[in-house]
Tab-separated table of C-alpha atoms in Angstrom:
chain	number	residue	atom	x	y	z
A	889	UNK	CA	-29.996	16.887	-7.490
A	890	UNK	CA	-29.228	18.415	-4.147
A	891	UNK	CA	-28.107	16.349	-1.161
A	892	UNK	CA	-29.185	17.130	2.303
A	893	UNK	CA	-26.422	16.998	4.816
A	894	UNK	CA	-28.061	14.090	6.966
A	895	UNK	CA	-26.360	12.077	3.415
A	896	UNK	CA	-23.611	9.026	4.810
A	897	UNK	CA	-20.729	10.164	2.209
A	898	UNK	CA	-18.000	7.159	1.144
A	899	UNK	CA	-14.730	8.196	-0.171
A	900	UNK	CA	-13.144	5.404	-1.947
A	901	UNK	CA	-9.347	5.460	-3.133
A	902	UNK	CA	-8.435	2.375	-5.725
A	903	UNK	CA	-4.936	1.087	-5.785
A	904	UNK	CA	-2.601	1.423	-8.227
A	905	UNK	CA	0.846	2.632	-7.274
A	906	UNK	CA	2.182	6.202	-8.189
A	907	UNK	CA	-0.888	6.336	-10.603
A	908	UNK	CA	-2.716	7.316	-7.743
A	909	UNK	CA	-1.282	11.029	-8.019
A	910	UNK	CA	-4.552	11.082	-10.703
A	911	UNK	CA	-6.896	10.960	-7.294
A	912	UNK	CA	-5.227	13.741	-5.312
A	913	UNK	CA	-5.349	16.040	-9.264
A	914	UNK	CA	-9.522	15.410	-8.559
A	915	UNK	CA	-9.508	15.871	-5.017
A	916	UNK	CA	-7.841	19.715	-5.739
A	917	UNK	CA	-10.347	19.697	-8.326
A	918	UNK	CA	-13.201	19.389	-6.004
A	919	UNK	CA	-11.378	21.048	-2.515
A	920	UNK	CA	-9.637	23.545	-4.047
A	921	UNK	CA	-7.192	25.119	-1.515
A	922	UNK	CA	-8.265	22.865	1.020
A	923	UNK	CA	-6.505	20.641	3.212
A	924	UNK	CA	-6.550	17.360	3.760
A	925	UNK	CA	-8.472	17.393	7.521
A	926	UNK	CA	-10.610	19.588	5.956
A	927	UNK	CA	-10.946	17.322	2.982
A	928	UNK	CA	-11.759	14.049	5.102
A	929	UNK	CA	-14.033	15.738	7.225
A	930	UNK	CA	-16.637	16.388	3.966
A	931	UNK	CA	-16.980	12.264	4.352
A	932	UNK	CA	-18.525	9.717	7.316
A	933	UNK	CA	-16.195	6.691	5.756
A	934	UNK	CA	-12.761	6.443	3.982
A	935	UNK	CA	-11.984	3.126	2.627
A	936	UNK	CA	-8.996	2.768	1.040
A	937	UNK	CA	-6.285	0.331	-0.795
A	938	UNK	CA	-2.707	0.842	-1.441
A	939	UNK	CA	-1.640	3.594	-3.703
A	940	UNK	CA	-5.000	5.053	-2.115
A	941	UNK	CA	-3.843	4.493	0.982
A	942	UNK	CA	-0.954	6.426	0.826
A	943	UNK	CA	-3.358	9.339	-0.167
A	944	UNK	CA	-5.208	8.370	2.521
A	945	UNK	CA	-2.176	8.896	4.883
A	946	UNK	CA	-1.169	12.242	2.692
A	947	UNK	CA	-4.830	13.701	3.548
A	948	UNK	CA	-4.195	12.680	7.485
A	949	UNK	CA	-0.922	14.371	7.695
A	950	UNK	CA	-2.937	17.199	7.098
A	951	UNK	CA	-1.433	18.241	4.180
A	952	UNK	CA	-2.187	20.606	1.385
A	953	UNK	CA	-2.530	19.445	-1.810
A	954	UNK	CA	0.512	20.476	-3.866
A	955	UNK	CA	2.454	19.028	-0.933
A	956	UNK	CA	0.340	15.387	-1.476
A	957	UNK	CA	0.932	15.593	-4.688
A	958	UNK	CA	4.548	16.282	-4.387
A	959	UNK	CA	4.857	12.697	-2.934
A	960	UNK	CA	4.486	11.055	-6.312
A	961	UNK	CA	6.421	14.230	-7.829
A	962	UNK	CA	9.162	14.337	-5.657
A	963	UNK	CA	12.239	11.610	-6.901
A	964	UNK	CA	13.566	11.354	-3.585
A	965	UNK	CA	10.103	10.188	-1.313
A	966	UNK	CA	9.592	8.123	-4.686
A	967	UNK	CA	12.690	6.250	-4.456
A	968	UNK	CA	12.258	6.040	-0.819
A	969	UNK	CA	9.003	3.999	-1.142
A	970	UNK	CA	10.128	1.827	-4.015
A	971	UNK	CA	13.915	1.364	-3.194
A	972	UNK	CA	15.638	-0.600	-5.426
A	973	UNK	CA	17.163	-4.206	-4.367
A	974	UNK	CA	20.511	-4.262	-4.664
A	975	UNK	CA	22.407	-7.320	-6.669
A	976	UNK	CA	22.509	-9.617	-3.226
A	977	UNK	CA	19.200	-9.029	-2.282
A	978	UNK	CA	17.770	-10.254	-5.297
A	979	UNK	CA	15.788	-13.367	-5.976
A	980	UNK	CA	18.100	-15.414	-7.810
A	981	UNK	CA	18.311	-17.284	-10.370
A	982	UNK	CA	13.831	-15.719	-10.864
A	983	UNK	CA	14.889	-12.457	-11.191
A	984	UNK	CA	17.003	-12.839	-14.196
A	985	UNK	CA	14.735	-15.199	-16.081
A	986	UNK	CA	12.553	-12.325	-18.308
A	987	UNK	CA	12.835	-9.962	-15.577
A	988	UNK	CA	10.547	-11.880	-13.474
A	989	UNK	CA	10.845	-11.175	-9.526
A	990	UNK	CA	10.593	-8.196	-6.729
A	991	UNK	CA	12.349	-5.223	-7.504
A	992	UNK	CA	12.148	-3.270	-4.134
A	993	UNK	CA	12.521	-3.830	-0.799
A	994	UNK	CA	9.733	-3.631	1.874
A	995	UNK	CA	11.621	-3.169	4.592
A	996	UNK	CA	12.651	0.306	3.375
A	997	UNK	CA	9.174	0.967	2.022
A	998	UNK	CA	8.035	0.430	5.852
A	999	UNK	CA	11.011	2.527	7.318
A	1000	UNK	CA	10.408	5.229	4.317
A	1001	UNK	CA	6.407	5.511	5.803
A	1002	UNK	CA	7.265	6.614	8.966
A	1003	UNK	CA	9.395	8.940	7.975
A	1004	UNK	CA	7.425	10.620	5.779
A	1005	UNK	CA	3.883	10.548	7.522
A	1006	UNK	CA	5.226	11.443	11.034
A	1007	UNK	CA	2.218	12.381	12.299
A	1008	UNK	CA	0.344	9.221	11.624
A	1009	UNK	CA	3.013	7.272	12.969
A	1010	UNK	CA	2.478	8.931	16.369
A	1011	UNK	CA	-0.739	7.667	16.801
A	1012	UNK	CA	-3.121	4.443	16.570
A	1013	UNK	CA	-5.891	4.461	13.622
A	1014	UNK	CA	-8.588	4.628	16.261
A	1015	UNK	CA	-7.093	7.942	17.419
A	1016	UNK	CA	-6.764	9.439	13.685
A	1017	UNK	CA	-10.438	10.485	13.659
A	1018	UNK	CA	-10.051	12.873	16.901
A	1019	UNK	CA	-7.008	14.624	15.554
A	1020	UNK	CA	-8.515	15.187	11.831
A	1021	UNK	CA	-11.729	16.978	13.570
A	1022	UNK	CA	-14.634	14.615	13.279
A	1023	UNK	CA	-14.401	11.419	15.815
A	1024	UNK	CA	-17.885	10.126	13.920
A	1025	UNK	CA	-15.744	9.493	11.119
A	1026	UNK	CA	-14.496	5.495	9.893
A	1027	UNK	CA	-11.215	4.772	8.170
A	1028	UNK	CA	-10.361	1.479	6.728
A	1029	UNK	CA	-7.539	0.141	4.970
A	1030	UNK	CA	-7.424	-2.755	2.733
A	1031	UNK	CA	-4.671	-5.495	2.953
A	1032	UNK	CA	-4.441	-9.280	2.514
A	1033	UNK	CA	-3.288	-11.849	5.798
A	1034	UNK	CA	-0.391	-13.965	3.782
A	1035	UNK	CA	-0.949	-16.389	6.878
A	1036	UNK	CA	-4.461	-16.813	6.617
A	1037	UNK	CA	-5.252	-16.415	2.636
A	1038	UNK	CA	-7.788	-13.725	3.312
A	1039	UNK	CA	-8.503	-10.333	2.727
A	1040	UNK	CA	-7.576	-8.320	6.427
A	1041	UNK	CA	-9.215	-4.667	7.111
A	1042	UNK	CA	-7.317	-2.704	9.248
A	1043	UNK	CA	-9.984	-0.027	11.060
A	1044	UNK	CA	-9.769	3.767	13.128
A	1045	UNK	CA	-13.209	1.826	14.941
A	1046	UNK	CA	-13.468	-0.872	17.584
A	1047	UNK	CA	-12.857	-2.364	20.858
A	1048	UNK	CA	-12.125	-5.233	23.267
A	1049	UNK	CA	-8.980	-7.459	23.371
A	1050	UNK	CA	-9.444	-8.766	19.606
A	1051	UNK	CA	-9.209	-5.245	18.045
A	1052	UNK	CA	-6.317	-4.671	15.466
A	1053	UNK	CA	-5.165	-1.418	16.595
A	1054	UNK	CA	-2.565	-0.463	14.497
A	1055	UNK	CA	-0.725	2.855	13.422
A	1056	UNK	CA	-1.673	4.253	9.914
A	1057	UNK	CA	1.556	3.725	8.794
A	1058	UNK	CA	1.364	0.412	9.121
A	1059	UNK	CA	-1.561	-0.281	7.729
A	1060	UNK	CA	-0.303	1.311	4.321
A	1061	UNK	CA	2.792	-0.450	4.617
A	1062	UNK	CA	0.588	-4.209	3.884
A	1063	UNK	CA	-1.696	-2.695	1.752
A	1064	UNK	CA	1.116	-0.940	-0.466
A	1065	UNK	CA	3.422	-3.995	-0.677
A	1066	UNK	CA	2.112	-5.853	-3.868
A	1067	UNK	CA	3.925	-8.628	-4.390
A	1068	UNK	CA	5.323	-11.108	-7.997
A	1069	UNK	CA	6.656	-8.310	-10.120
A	1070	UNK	CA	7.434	-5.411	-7.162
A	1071	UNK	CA	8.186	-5.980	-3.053
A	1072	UNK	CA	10.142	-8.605	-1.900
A	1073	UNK	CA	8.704	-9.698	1.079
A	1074	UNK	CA	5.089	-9.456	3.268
A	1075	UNK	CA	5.077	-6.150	5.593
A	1076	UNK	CA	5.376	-7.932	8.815
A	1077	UNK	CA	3.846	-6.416	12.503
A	1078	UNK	CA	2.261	-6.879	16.122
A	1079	UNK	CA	-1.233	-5.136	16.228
A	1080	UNK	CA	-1.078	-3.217	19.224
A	1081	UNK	CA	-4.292	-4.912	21.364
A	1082	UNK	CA	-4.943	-8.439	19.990
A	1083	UNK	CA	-1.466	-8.971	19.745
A	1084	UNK	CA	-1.454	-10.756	16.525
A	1085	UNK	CA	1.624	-10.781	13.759
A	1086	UNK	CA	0.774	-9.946	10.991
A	1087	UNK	CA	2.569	-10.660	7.510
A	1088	UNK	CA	0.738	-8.520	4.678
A	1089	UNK	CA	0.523	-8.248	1.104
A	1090	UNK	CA	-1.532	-5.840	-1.079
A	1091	UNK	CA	-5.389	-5.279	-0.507
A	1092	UNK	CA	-5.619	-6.368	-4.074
A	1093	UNK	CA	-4.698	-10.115	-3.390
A	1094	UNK	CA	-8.042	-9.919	-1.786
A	1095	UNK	CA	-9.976	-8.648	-4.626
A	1096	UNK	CA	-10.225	-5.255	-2.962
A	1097	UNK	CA	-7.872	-2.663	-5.448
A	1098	UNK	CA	-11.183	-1.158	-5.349
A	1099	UNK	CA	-12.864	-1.120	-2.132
A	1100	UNK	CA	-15.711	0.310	-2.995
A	1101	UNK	CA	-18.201	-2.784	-2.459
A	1102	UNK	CA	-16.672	-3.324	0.903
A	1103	UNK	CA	-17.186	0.692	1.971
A	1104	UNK	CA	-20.642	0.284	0.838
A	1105	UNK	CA	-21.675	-3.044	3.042
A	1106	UNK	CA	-19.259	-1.497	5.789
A	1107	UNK	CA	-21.664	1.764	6.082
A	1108	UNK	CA	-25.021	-0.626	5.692
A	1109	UNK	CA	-23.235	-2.898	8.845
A	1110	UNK	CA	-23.422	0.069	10.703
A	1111	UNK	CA	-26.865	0.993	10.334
A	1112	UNK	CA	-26.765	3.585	7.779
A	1113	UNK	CA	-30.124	3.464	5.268
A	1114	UNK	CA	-29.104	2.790	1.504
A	1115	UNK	CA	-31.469	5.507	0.678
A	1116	UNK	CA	-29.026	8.017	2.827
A	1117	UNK	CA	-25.340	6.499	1.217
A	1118	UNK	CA	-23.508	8.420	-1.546
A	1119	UNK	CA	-20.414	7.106	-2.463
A	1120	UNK	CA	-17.350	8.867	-4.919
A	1121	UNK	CA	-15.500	6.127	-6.315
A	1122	UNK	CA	-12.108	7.532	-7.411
A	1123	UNK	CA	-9.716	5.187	-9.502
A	1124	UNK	CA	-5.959	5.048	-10.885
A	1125	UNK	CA	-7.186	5.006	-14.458
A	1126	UNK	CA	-8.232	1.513	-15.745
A	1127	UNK	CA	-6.991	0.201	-19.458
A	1128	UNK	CA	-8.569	-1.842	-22.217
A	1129	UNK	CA	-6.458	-3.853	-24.606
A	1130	UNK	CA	-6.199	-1.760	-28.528
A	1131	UNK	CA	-7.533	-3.461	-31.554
A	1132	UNK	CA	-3.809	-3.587	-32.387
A	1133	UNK	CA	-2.770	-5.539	-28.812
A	1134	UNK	CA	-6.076	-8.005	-29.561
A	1135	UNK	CA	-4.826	-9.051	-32.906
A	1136	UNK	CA	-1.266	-9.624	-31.810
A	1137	UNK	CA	-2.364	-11.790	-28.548
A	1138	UNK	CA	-4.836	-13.876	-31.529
A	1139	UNK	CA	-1.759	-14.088	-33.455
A	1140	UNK	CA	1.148	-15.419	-31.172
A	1141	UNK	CA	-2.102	-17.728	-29.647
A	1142	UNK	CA	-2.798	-18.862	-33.240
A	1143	UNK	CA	1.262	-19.704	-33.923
A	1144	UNK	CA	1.785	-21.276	-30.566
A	1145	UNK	CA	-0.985	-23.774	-31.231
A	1146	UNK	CA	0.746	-24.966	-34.716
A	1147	UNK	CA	3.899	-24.867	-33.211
A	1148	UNK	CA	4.042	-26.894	-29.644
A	1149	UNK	CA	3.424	-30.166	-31.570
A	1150	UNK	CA	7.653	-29.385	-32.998
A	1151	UNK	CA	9.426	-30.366	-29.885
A	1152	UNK	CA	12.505	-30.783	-32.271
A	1153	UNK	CA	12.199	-27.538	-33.841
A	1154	UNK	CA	14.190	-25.909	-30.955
A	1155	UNK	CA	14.129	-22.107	-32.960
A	1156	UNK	CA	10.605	-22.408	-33.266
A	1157	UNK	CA	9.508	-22.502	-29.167
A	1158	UNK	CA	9.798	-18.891	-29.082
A	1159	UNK	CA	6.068	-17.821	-29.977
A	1160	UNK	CA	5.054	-20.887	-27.522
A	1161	UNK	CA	7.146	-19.130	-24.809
A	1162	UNK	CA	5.665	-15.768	-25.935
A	1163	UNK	CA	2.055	-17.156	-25.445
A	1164	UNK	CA	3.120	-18.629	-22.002
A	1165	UNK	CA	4.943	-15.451	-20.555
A	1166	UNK	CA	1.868	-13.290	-22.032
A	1167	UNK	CA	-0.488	-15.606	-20.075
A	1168	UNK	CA	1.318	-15.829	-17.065
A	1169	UNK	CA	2.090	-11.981	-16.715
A	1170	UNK	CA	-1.558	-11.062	-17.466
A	1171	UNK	CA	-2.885	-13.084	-14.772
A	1172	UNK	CA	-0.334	-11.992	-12.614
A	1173	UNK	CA	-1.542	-7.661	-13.303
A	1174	UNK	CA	-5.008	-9.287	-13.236
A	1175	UNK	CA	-4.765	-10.284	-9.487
A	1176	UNK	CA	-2.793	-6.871	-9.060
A	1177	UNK	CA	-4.806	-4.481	-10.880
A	1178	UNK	CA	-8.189	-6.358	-10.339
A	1179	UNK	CA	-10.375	-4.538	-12.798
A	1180	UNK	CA	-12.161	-2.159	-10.833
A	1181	UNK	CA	-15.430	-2.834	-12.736
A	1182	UNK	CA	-17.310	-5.305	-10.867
A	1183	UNK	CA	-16.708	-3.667	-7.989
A	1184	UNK	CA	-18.850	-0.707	-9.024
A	1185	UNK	CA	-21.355	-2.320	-10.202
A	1186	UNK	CA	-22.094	-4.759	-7.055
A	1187	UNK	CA	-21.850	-1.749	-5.001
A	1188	UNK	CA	-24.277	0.494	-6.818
A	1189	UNK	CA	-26.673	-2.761	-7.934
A	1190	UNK	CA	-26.421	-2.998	-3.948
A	1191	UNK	CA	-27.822	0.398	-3.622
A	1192	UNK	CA	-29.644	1.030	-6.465
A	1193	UNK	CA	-30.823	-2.128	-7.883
A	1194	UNK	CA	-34.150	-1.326	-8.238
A	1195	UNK	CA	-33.807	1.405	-10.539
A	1196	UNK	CA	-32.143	-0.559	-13.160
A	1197	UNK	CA	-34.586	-3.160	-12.850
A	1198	UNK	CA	-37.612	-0.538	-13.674
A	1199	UNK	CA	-35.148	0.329	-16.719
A	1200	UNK	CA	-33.840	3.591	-15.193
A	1201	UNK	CA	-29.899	2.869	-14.064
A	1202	UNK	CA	-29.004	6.350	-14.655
A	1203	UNK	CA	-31.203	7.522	-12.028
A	1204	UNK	CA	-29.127	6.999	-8.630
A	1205	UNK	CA	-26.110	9.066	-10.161
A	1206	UNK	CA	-26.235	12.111	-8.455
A	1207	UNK	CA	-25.358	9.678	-5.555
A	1208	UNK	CA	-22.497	7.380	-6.536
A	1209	UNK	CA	-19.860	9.274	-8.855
A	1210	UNK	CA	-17.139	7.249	-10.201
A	1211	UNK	CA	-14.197	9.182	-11.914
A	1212	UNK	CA	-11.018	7.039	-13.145
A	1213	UNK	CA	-9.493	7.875	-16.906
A	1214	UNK	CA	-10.485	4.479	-19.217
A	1215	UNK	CA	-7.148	4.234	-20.979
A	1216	UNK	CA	-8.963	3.224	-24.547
A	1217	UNK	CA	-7.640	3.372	-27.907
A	1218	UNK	CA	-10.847	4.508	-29.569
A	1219	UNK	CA	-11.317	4.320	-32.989
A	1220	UNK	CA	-12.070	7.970	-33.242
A	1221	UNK	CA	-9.167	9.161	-30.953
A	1222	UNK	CA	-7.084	12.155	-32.084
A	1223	UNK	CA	-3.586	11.130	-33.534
A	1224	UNK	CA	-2.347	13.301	-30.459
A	1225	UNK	CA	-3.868	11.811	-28.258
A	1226	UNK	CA	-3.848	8.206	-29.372
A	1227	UNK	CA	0.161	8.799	-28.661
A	1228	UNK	CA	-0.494	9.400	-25.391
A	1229	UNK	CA	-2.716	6.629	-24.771
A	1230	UNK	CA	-0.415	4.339	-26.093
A	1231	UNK	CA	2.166	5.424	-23.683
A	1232	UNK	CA	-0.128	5.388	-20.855
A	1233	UNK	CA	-0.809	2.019	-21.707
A	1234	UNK	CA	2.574	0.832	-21.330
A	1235	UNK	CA	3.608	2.490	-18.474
A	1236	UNK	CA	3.308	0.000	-15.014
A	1237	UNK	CA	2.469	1.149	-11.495
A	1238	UNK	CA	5.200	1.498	-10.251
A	1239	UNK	CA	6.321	4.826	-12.182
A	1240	UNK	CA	10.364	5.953	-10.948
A	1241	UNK	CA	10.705	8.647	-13.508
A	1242	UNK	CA	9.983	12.126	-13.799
A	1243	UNK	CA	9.047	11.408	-17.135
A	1244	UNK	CA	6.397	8.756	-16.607
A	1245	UNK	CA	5.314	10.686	-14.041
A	1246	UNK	CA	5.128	13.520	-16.553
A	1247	UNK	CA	3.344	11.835	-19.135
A	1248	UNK	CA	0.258	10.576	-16.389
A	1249	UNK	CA	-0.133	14.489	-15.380
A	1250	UNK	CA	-0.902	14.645	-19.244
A	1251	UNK	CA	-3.374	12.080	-19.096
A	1252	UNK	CA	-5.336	13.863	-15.935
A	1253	UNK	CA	-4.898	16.943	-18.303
A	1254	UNK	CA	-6.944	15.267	-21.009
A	1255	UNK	CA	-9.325	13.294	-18.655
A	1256	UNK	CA	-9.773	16.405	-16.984
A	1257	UNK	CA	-10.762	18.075	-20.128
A	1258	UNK	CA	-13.350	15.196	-21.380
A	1259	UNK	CA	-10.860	14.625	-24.195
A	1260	UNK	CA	-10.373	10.788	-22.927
A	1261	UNK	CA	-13.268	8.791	-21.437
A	1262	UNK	CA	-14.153	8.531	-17.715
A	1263	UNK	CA	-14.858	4.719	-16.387
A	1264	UNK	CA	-17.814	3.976	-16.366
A	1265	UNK	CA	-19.704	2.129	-13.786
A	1266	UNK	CA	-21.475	-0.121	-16.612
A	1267	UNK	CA	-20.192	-0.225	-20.009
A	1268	UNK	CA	-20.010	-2.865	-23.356
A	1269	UNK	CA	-17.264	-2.477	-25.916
A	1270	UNK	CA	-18.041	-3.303	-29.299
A	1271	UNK	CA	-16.348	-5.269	-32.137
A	1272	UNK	CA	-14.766	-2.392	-33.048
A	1273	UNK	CA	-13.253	-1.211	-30.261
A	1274	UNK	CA	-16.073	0.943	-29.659
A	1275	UNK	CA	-17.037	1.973	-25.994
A	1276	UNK	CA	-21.123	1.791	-25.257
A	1277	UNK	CA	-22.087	3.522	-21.388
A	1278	UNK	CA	-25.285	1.825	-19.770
A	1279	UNK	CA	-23.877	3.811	-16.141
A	1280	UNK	CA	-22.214	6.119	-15.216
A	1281	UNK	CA	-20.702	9.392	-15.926
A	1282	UNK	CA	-18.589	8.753	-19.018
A	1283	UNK	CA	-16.919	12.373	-19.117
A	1284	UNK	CA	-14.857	13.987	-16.468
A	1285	UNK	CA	-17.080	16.758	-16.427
A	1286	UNK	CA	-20.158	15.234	-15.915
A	1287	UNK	CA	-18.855	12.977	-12.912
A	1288	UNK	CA	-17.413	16.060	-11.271
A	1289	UNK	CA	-20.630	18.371	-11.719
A	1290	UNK	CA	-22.688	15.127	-9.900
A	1291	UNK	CA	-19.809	15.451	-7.078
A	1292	UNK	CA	-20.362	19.002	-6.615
A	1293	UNK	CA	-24.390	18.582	-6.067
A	1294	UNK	CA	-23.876	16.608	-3.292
């Protein structure tokens, strides 16, 4: 289905650390050869959330792509953004109970940015729009207000003496700095015109690692008819638990429960402390990671509601394309690629080697390919590990050939 150009095009970018290399790979899919001003001009709104900001910021600079991707490539901007705390400026005695604790400072992160995206750090988001070529267009960058327990948008759009006008750099800076397992402290600053500090954690805190819902009601705030939004949704892969992982959780749950009643059986409280640490560090990635799917699916039952209802929710597709690799240890997967998958599924955000690195260019490789499943926007998974689409584009290929129509 062809789109007219009078369309209101959303580009979303999910967080999710150096995994977010995986969204500049599409973008040179789609733009090949293109820059990124060229790139941002193709949209009317770019809403994005830490490791999406920073491709946000890499697509401002103006940069090609090779160079963007480069910043996830390179070792030396890499260790720049997550710089290792030293032995004093470590949380102590946290950090050295099960490795729980920050592991890099923000300080340097927010030095790092500005040194890296110069150009961005010359100017104020509302003046970003002018120097990428299209002044109609909106940026918006997710963090969350420490001070205030909320989710805080920082916007290139606005006016009077209560606008945050902030630099780009910045704004990345509190959306990037996710906090528990990784940055030490909130990314603290003075917005230019309201004159507020600000201490800021990671967009995700907010429930926004995928900002896709908020792009969507951002564009409809502004006037724009549903019938006239498309929105491409582009993720940092999302994973699902293996048959093997499900039956070890059910196990260590199953022992802990015979086991807590033995306070004297000191040897024993380690499959109690397994179940607790499991627990604990799950819901910890959970507020992190925030699985990206309900915020697809509010945002296209927002738009396309209707269609699902009459028993057609494939319909809208050709306007809302969401491409992320679904980490999933099928049942039918290839013994080559189920060892991939299973490293992928260890691997963290926060990837500091050129081998992990490696190993996720692999997994855009067979993504790319159809080879491994594309999230979907809608999608059950049965007893047997099976994955069942109801919407959305479940193959690379199919996403990108809906991107291209529009």
């Amino acid at each position: 289905m062809q789109q007219t150009n009078t369309m209101y095009k959303i580009l979303s970018l999910d967080g999710g650390g150096t995994w977010a290399i995986l969204q500049l790979l599409t973008l040179r899919e789609r733009y090949p050869g293109e820059k990124g001003h060229a790139i941002l001009r193709h949209f009317d709104l770019v809403i994005a959330n830490s490791g999406g900001s920073l491709v946000l910021a890499a697509l401002a600079e103006d940069w090609d792509l090779d160079k963007a991707i480069g910043l996830f490539r390179d070792k030396t901007q890499r260790e720049q953004i997550f710089s290792k705390n030293s032995f004093w400026e470590r949380f102590f005695p946290v950090d050295y109970i099960r490795s729980i604790g920050p592991k890099y400072s923000a300080k340097r992160k927010g030095k790092a940015f500005k040194e890296i995206f110069t150009e961005s750090n010359k100017r104020q988001m509302n003046e970003l729009p002018a120097f990428i070529g299209k002044p109609s267009l909106k940026i918006i960058v997710c963090t969350y207000d420490a001070l205030n327990n909320r989710a805080k948008f920082f916007k290139s759009f606005g006016s009077g003496p209560g606008y945050d006008s902030v630099r780009l750099t910045q704004a990345i800076h509190g959306s990037s700095n996710a906090p528990i397992q990784y940055f030490d402290f909130p990314a603290r600053f003075k917005a230019k015109n309201s004159e507020i500090y600000y201490e800021l954690w990671d967009g995700a805190l907010g429930g926004f690692n995928n900002p896709v819902a908020a792009g969507v009601i951002e564009a409809i705030k502004s006037g724009v008819p549903k019938s006239e939004i498309v929105v491409i949704s582009l993720g940092t892969s999302n994973k699902l638990m293996s048959m093997d992982d499900k039956d070890t959780f059910y196990r260590i749950k199953q022992i802990a429960i015979r086991e807590r009643h033995k306070k004297y059986l000191v040897w024993r409280i380690k499959y109690q402390t397994q179940f607790f640490m499991k627990s604990i560090y799950n819901q910890a990635k959970t507020i992190l990671y925030e699985p990206p799917d309900w915020s697809n699916y509010v945002a296209y039952m927002h738009l396309h509601g209707e269609s699902y209802h009459l028993g057609n929710p494939q319909q809208n597709l050709a306007r809302f394309v969401r491409l992320s690799p679904l980490i999933h240890m099928a049942p039918d997967a290839t013994p080559e690629l189920l060892a991939l998958l299973q490293q992928l599924y260890k691997m963290d955000m926060n990837l500091t080697t050129d081998a992990e690195v490696d190993t996720v260019l692999q997994c855009f490789e067979q993504w790319k390919n159809d080879r491994m499943l594309n999230q979907t926007i809608e999608f059950s998974v049965d007893r047997q590990n099976g994955i069942h689409t109801t919407i959305g584009h479940s193959r690379f290929s199919e996403g990108m050939a809906a991107w291209r129509g529009v």
